[in-house]
Short mmCIF file of C-alpha atoms and ligand atoms in Angstrom, two decimals:
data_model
loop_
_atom_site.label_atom_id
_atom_site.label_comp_id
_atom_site.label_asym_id
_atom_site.label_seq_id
_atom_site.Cartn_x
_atom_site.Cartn_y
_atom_site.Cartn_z
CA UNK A 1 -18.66 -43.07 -56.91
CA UNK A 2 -16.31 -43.12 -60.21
CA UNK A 3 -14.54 -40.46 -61.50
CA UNK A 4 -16.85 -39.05 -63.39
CA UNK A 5 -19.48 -38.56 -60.47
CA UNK A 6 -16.66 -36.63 -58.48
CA UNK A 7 -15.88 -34.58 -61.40
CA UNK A 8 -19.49 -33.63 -61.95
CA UNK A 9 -20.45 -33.27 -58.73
CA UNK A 10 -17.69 -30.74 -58.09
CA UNK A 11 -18.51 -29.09 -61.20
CA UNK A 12 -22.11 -28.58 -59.79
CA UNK A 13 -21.00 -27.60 -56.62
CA UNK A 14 -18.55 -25.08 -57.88
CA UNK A 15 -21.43 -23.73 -60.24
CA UNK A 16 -23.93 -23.07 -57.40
CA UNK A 17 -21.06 -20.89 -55.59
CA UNK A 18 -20.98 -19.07 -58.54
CA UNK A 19 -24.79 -18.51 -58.15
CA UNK A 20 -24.79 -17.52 -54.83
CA UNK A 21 -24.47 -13.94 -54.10
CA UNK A 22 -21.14 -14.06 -51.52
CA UNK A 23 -22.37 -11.79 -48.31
CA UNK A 24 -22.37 -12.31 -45.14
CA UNK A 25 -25.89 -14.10 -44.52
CA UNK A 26 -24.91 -16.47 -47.45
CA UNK A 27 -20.77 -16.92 -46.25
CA UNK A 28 -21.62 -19.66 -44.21
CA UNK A 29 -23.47 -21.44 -46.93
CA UNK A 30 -20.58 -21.09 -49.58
CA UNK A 31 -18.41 -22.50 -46.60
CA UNK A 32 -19.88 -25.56 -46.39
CA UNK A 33 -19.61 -25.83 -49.96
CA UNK A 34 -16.25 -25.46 -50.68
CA UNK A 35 -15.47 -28.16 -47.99
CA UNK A 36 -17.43 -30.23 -49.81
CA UNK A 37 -15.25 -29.60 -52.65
CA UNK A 38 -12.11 -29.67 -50.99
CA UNK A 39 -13.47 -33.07 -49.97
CA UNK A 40 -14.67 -34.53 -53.09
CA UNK A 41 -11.12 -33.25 -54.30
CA UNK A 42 -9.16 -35.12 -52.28
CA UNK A 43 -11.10 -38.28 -52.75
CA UNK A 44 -10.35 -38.23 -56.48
CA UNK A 45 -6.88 -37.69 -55.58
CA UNK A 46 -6.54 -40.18 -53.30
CA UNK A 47 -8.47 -42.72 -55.83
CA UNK A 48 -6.20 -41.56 -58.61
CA UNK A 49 -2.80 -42.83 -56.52
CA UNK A 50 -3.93 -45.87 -54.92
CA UNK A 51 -4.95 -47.01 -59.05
CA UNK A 52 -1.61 -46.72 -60.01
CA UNK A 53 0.14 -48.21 -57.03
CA UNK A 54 3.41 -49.84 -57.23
CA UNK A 55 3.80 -48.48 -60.73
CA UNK A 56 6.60 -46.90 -59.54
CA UNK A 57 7.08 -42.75 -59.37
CA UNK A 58 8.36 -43.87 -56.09
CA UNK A 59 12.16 -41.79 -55.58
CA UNK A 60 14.77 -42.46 -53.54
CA UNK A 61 16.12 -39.44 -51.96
CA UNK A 62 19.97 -38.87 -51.75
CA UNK A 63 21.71 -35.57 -49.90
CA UNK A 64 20.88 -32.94 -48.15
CA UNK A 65 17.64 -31.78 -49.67
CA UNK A 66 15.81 -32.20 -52.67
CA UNK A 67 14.32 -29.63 -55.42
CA UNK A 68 12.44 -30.53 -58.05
CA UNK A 69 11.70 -29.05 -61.95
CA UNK A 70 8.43 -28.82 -62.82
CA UNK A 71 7.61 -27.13 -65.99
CA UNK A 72 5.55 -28.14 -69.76
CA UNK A 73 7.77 -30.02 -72.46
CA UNK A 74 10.51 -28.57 -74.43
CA UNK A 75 11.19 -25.35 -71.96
CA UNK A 76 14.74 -26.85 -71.50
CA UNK A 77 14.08 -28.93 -68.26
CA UNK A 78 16.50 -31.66 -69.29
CA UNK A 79 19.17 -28.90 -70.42
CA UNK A 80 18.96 -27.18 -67.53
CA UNK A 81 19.15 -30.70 -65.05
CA UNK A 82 22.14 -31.45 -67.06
CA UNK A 83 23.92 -28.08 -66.34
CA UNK A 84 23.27 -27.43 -62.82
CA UNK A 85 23.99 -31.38 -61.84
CA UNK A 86 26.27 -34.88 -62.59
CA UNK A 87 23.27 -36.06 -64.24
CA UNK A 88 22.94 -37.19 -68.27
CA UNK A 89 19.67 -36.77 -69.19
CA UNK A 90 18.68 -36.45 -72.81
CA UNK A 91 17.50 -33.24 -74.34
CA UNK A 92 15.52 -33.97 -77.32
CA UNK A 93 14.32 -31.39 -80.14
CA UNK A 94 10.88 -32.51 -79.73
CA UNK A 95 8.31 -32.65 -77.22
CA UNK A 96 8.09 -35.36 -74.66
CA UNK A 97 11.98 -36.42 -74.71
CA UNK A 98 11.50 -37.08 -70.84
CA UNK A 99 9.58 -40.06 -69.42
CA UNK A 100 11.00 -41.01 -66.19
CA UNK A 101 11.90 -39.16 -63.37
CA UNK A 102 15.99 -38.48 -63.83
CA UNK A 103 17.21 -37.68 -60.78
CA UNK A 104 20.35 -35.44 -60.61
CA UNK A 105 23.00 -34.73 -57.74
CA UNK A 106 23.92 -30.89 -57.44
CA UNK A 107 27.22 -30.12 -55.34
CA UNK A 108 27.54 -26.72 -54.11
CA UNK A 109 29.16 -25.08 -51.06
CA UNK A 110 29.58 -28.27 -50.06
CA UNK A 111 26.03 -29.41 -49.93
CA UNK A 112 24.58 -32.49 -52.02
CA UNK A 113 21.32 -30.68 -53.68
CA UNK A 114 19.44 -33.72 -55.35
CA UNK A 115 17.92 -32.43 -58.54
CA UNK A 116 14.72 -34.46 -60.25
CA UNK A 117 13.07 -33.81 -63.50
CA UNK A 118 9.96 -34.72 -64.26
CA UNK A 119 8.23 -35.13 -67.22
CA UNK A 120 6.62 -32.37 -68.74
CA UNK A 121 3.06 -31.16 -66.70
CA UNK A 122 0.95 -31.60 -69.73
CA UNK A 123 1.88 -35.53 -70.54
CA UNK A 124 -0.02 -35.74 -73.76
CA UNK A 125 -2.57 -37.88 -75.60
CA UNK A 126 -1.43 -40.85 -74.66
CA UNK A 127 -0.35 -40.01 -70.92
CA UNK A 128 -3.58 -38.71 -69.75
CA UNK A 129 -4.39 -36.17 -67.14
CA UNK A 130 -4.28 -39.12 -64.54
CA UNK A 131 -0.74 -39.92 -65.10
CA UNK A 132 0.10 -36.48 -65.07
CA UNK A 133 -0.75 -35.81 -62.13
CA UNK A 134 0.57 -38.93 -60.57
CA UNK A 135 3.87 -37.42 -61.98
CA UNK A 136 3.38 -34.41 -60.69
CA UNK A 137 2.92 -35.54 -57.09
CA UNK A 138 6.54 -35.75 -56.38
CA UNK A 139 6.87 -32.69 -56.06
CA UNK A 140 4.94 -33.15 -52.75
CA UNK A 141 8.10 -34.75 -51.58
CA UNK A 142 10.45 -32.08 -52.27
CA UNK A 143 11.98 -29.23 -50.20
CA UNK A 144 12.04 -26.98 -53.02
CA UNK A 145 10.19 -26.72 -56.27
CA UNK A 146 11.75 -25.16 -59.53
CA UNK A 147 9.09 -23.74 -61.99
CA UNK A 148 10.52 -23.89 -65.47
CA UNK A 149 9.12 -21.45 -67.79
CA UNK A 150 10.31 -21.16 -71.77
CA UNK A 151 10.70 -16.75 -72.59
CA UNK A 152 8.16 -17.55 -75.17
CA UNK A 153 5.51 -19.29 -72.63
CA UNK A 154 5.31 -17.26 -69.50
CA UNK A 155 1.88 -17.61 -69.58
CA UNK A 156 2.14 -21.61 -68.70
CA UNK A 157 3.30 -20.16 -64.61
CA UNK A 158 -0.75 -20.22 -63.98
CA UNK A 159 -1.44 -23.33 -65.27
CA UNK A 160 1.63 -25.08 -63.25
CA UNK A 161 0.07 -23.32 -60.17
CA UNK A 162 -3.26 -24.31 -60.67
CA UNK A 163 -2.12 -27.63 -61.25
CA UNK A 164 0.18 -27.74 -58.05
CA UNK A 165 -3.02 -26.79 -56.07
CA UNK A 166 -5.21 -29.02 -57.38
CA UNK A 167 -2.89 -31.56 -56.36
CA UNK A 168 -2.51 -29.95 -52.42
CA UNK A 169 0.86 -28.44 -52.72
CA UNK A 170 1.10 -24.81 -52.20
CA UNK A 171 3.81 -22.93 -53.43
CA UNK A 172 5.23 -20.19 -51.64
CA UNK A 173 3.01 -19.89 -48.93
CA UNK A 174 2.73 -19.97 -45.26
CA UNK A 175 0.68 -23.09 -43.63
CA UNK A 176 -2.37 -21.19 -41.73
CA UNK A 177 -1.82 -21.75 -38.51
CA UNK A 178 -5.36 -23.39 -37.34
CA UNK A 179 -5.26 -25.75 -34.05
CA UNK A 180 -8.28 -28.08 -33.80
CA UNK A 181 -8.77 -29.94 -30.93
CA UNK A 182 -11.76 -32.68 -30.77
CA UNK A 183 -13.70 -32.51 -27.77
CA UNK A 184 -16.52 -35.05 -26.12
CA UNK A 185 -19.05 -32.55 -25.80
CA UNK A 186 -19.20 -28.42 -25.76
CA UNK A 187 -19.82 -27.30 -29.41
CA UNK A 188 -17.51 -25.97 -31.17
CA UNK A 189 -15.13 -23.14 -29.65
CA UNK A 190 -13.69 -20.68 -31.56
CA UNK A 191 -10.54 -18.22 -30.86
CA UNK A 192 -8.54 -16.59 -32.41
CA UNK A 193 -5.29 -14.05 -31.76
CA UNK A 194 -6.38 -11.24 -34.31
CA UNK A 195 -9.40 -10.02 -35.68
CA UNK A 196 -10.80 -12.43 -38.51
CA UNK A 197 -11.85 -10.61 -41.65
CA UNK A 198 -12.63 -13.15 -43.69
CA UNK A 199 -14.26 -15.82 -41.41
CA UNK A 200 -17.30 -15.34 -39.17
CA UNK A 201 -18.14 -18.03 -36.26
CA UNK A 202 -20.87 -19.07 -37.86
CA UNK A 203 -18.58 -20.14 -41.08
CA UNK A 204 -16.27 -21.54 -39.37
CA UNK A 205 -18.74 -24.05 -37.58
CA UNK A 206 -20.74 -24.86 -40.96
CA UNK A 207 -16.95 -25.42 -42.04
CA UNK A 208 -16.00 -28.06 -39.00
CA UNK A 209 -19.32 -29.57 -39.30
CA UNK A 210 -18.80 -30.81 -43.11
CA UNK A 211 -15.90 -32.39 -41.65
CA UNK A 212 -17.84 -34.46 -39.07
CA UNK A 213 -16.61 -32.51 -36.19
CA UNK A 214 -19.31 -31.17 -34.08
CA UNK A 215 -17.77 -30.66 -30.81
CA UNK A 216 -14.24 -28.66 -31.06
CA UNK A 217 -11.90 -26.18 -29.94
CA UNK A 218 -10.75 -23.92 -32.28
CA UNK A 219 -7.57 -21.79 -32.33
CA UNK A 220 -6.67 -19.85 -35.15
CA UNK A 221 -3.80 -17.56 -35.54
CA UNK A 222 -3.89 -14.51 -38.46
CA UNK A 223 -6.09 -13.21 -40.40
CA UNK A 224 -6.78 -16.82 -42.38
CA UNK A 225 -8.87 -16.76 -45.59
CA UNK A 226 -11.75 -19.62 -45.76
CA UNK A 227 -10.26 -21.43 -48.42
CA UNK A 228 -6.74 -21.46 -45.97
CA UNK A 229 -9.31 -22.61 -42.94
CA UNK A 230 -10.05 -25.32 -45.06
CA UNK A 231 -7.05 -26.26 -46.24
CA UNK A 232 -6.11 -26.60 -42.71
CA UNK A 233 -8.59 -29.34 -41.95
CA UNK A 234 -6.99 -31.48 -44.68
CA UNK A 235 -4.37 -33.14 -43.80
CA UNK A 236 -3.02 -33.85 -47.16
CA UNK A 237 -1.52 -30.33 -47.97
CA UNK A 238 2.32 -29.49 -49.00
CA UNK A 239 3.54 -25.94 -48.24
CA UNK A 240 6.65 -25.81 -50.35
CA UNK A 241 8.79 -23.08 -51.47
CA UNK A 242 9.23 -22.21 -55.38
CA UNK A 243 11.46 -20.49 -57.74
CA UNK A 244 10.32 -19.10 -60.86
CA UNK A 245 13.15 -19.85 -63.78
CA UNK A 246 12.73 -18.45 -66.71
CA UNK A 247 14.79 -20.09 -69.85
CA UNK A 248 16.09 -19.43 -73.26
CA UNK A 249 16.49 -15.65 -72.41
CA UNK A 250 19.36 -15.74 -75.05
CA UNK A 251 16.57 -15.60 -77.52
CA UNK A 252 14.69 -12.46 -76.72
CA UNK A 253 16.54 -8.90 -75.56
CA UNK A 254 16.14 -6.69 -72.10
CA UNK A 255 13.16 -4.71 -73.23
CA UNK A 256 11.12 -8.32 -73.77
CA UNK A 257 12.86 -9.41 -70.62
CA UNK A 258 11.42 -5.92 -68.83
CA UNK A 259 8.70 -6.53 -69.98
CA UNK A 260 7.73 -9.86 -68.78
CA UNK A 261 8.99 -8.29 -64.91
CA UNK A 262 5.17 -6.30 -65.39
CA UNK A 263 3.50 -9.20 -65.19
CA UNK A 264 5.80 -12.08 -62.99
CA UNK A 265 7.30 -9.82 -60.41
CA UNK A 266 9.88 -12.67 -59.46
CA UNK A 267 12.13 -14.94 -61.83
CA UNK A 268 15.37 -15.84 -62.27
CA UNK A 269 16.17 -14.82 -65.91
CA UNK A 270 18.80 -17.53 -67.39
CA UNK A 271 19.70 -19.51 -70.55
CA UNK A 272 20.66 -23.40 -69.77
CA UNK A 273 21.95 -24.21 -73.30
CA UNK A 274 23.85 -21.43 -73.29
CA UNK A 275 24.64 -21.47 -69.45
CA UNK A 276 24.14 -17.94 -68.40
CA UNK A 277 23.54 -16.76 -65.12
CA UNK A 278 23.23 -21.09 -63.56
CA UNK A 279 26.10 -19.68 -60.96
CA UNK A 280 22.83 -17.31 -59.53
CA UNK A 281 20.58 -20.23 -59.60
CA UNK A 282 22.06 -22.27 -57.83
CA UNK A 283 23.33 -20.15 -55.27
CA UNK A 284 19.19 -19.38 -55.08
CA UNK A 285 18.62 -22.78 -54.94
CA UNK A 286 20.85 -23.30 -52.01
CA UNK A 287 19.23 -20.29 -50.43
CA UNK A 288 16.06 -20.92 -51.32
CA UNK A 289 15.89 -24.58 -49.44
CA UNK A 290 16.83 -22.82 -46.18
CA UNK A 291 20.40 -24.20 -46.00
CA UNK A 292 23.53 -23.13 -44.24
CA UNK A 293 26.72 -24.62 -43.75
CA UNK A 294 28.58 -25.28 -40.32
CA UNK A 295 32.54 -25.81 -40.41
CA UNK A 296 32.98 -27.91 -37.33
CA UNK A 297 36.75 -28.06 -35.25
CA UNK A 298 37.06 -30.89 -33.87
CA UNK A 299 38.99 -30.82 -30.01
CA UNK A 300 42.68 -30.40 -30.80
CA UNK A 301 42.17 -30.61 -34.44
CA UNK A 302 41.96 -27.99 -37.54
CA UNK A 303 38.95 -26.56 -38.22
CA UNK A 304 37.19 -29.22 -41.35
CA UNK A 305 36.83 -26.13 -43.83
CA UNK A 306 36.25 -28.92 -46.85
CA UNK A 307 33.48 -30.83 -45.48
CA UNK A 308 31.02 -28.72 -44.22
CA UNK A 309 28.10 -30.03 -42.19
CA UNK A 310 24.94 -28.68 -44.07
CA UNK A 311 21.87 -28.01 -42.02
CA UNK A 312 18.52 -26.16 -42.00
CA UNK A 313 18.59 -22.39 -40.92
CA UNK A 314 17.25 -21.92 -37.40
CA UNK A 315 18.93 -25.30 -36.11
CA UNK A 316 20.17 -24.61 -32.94
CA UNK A 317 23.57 -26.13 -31.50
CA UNK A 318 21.89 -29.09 -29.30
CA UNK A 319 20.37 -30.17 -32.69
CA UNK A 320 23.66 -30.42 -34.03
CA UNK A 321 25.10 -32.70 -31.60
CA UNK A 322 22.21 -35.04 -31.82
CA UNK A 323 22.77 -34.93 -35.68
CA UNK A 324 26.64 -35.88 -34.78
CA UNK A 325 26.37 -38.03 -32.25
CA UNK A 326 24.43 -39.04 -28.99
CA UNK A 327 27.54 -38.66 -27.06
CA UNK A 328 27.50 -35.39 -27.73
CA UNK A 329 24.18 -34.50 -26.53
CA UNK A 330 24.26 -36.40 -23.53
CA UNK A 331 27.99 -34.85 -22.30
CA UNK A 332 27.09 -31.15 -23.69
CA UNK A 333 28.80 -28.82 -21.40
CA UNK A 334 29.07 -25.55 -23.91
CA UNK A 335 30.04 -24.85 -27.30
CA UNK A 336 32.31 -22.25 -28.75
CA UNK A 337 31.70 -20.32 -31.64
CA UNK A 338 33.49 -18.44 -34.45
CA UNK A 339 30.96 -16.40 -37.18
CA UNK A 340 28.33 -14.37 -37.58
CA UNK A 341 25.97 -16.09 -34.54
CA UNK A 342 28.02 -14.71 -32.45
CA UNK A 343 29.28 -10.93 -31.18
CA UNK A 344 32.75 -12.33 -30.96
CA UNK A 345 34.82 -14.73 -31.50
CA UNK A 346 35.07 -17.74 -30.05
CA UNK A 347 32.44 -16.85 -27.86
CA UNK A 348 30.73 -19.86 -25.57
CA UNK A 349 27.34 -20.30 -26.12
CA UNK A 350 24.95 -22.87 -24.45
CA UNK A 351 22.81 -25.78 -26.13
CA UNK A 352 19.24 -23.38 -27.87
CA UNK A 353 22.19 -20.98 -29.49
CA UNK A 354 20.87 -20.89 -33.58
CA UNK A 355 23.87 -20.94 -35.82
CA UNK A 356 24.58 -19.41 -39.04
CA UNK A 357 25.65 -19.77 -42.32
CA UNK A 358 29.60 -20.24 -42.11
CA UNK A 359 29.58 -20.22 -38.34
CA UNK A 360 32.59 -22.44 -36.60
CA UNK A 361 31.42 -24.87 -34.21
CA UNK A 362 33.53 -26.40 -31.26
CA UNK A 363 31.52 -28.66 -29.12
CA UNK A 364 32.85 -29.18 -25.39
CA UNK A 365 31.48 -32.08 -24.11
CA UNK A 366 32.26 -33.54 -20.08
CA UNK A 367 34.98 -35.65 -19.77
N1 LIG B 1 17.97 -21.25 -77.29
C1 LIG B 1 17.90 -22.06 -76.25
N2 LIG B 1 17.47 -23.32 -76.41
C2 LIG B 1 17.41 -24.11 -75.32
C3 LIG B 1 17.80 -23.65 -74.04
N3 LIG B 1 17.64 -24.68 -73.18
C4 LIG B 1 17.17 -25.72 -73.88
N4 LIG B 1 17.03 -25.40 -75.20
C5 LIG B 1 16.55 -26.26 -76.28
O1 LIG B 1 15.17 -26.56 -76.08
C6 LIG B 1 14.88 -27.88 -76.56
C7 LIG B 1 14.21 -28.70 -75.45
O2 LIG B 1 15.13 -28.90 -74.40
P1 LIG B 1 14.99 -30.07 -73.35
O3 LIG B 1 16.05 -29.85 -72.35
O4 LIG B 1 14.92 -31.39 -74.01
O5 LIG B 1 13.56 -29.72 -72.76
P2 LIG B 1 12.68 -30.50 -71.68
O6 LIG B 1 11.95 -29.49 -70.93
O7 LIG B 1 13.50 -31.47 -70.94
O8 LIG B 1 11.68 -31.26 -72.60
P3 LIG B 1 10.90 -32.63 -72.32
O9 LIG B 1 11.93 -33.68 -72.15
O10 LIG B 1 10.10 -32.80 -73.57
O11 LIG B 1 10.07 -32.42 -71.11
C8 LIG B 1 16.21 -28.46 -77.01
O12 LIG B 1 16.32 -28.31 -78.41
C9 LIG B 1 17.24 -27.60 -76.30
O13 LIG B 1 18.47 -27.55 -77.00
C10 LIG B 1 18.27 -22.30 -73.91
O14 LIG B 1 18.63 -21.83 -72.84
N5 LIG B 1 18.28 -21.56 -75.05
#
């Protein structure tokens, strides 16, 4: 099938939704149908990578976590990478001034934030949609993904979310939690922990069956939608967290800025040429990627308040010790602690205790 086939065979799929009167005689129907979409989708993606293999979008990843901006030309994207990180990339008065990917290394509270910027989502005449895309896929890779939006353009946030989830990565959202398990023989099972609203049993087997699954258990926890059911059969999907940034606010007053809060309930307002409020982004950013940092005091030592180790929220103290060393894991006896984990201070904890941000960690290991 080439490109064109997909295309127009999605279009003619997605046309006889539109025909079909959604109830729930006809649910199962339109269930099958979007799989076949969501199918048909991800061929063309897949088709549209392995083309252009070895071209080379291919990053290396430095520090602690990664974010990435994603926005349309000229909204400041190279201004902004410039002012939050070590990086020099050009800022141009026109349109297109960034081809490659310019990666950029952000420092703050001790963390090493690795900043990319892309080229801009629409790529242009001579780009193609193709490319674009291609681009665009490396934001699959990162932890976090900044949305750059000029004051003029807020209108451009639906496009860059359409054109995140046409490419699998979902921003802001919660991966369903769906279990399938293949089985030999049975049918397919269905359970589920709460009442479905949106899915009937019926659906959900016209769903699994377009995915050449006919004997199944199924578990499925909350209320999932059936476009979330089947994004939860495909295996290529990236649940990432966002930021809306909105730039070039020094151009425009607080009544436009007001406003604009009608219709985009959540954005961080800020100006990167003229470098107000970057101190809030980036403590966002840090906040955002789910990071905390643990002072550690080494036996007999002062407590290393200049090199923090920087981890993901919810890591627990055993994880720590396998980050540090396996010595550590091995000889655990208890750990003491000195923050806001804990009631007081230096209090002992054992190996599942989940630290916090700023937390002091002494690790007592056997001798
Ligand atoms: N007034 C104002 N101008 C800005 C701001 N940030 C960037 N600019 C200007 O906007 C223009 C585009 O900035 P760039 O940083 O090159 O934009 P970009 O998004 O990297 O553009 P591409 O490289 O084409 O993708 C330049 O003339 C910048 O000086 C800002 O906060 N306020």
């Amino acid at each position: 099938m080439s490109f064109m086939d997909i295309d127009e065979k999605i279009k003619k799929i997605e046309d006889e939704i539109q025909k079909t009167p959604y109830n729930k005689a006809t649910s199962h129907h339109i269930g099958k149908l979007k799989a076949k979409i969501s199918k048909l989708k991800e061929e063309s993606l897949q088709r549209k990578s392995s083309g252009t293999k070895g071209k080379g979008f291919h990053v290396k990843k430095t520090g602690d976590s990664t974010a990435v901006l994603v926005g349309f030309p000229s909204v400041g994207k190279s201004t902004l990478l410039n002012e939050l990180t070590n990086a020099e990339s050009k800022v141009g008065a026109y349109q297109f001034t960034t081809l490659d990917i310019i990666p950029g290394i952000m420092e703050y509270r001790g963390a090493k934030i690795q900043i990319f910027d892309i080229p801009g989502i629409i790529t242009g005449a001579s780009g193609g949609k193709g490319r674009g895309r291609e681009i665009l896929s490396v934001a699959r890779t990162a932890n976090l993904i900044l949305i750059v939006l000029d004051v003029f353009n807020p209108q451009h946030l639906d496009i860059i979310l359409r054109e995140l989830r046409d490419i699998g990565i979902h921003p802001n959202e919660d991966k369903p939690d769906v279990r399938v398990r293949r089985k030999k023989l049975g049918g397919v099972q269905v359970s589920a922990t709460e009442e479905l609203t949106h899915l009937d049993e019926t659906t959900i087997r016209s769903i699994i069956n377009e995915y050449g699954m006919h004997n199944a258990d199924v578990l499925i926890r909350g209320d999932v939608t059936m476009d979330q059911f089947i994004d939860a059969l495909e295996s290529n999907r990236a649940y990432i967290p966002a930021v809306i940034v909105l730039n070039k606010v020094d151009l425009v007053d607080d009544t436009y800025i007001k406003e604009l809060k009608k219709t985009i309930p959540d954005f961080i307002p800020i100006s990167a040429d003229k470098n107000l409020n970057i101190n809030y982004l980036k403590d966002q950013i840090f906040e955002n990627l789910n990071l905390i940092r643990v002072y550690l005091k080494p036996q007999g030592k002062k407590v290393d308040f200049e090199d923090p180790l920087i981890i993901k929220k919810g890591t627990s103290v055993i994880d720590v010790c396998g980050k540090l060393h396996r010595e550590f894991v091995k000889n655990f006896r208890h750990a003491k602690i000195w923050g806001d984990s804990v009631k007081f201070p230096g209090q002992k904890t054992g190996p599942d205790h989940i630290l916090e941000d700023k937390d002091i960690l002494r690790i007592i290991v056997k001798k």
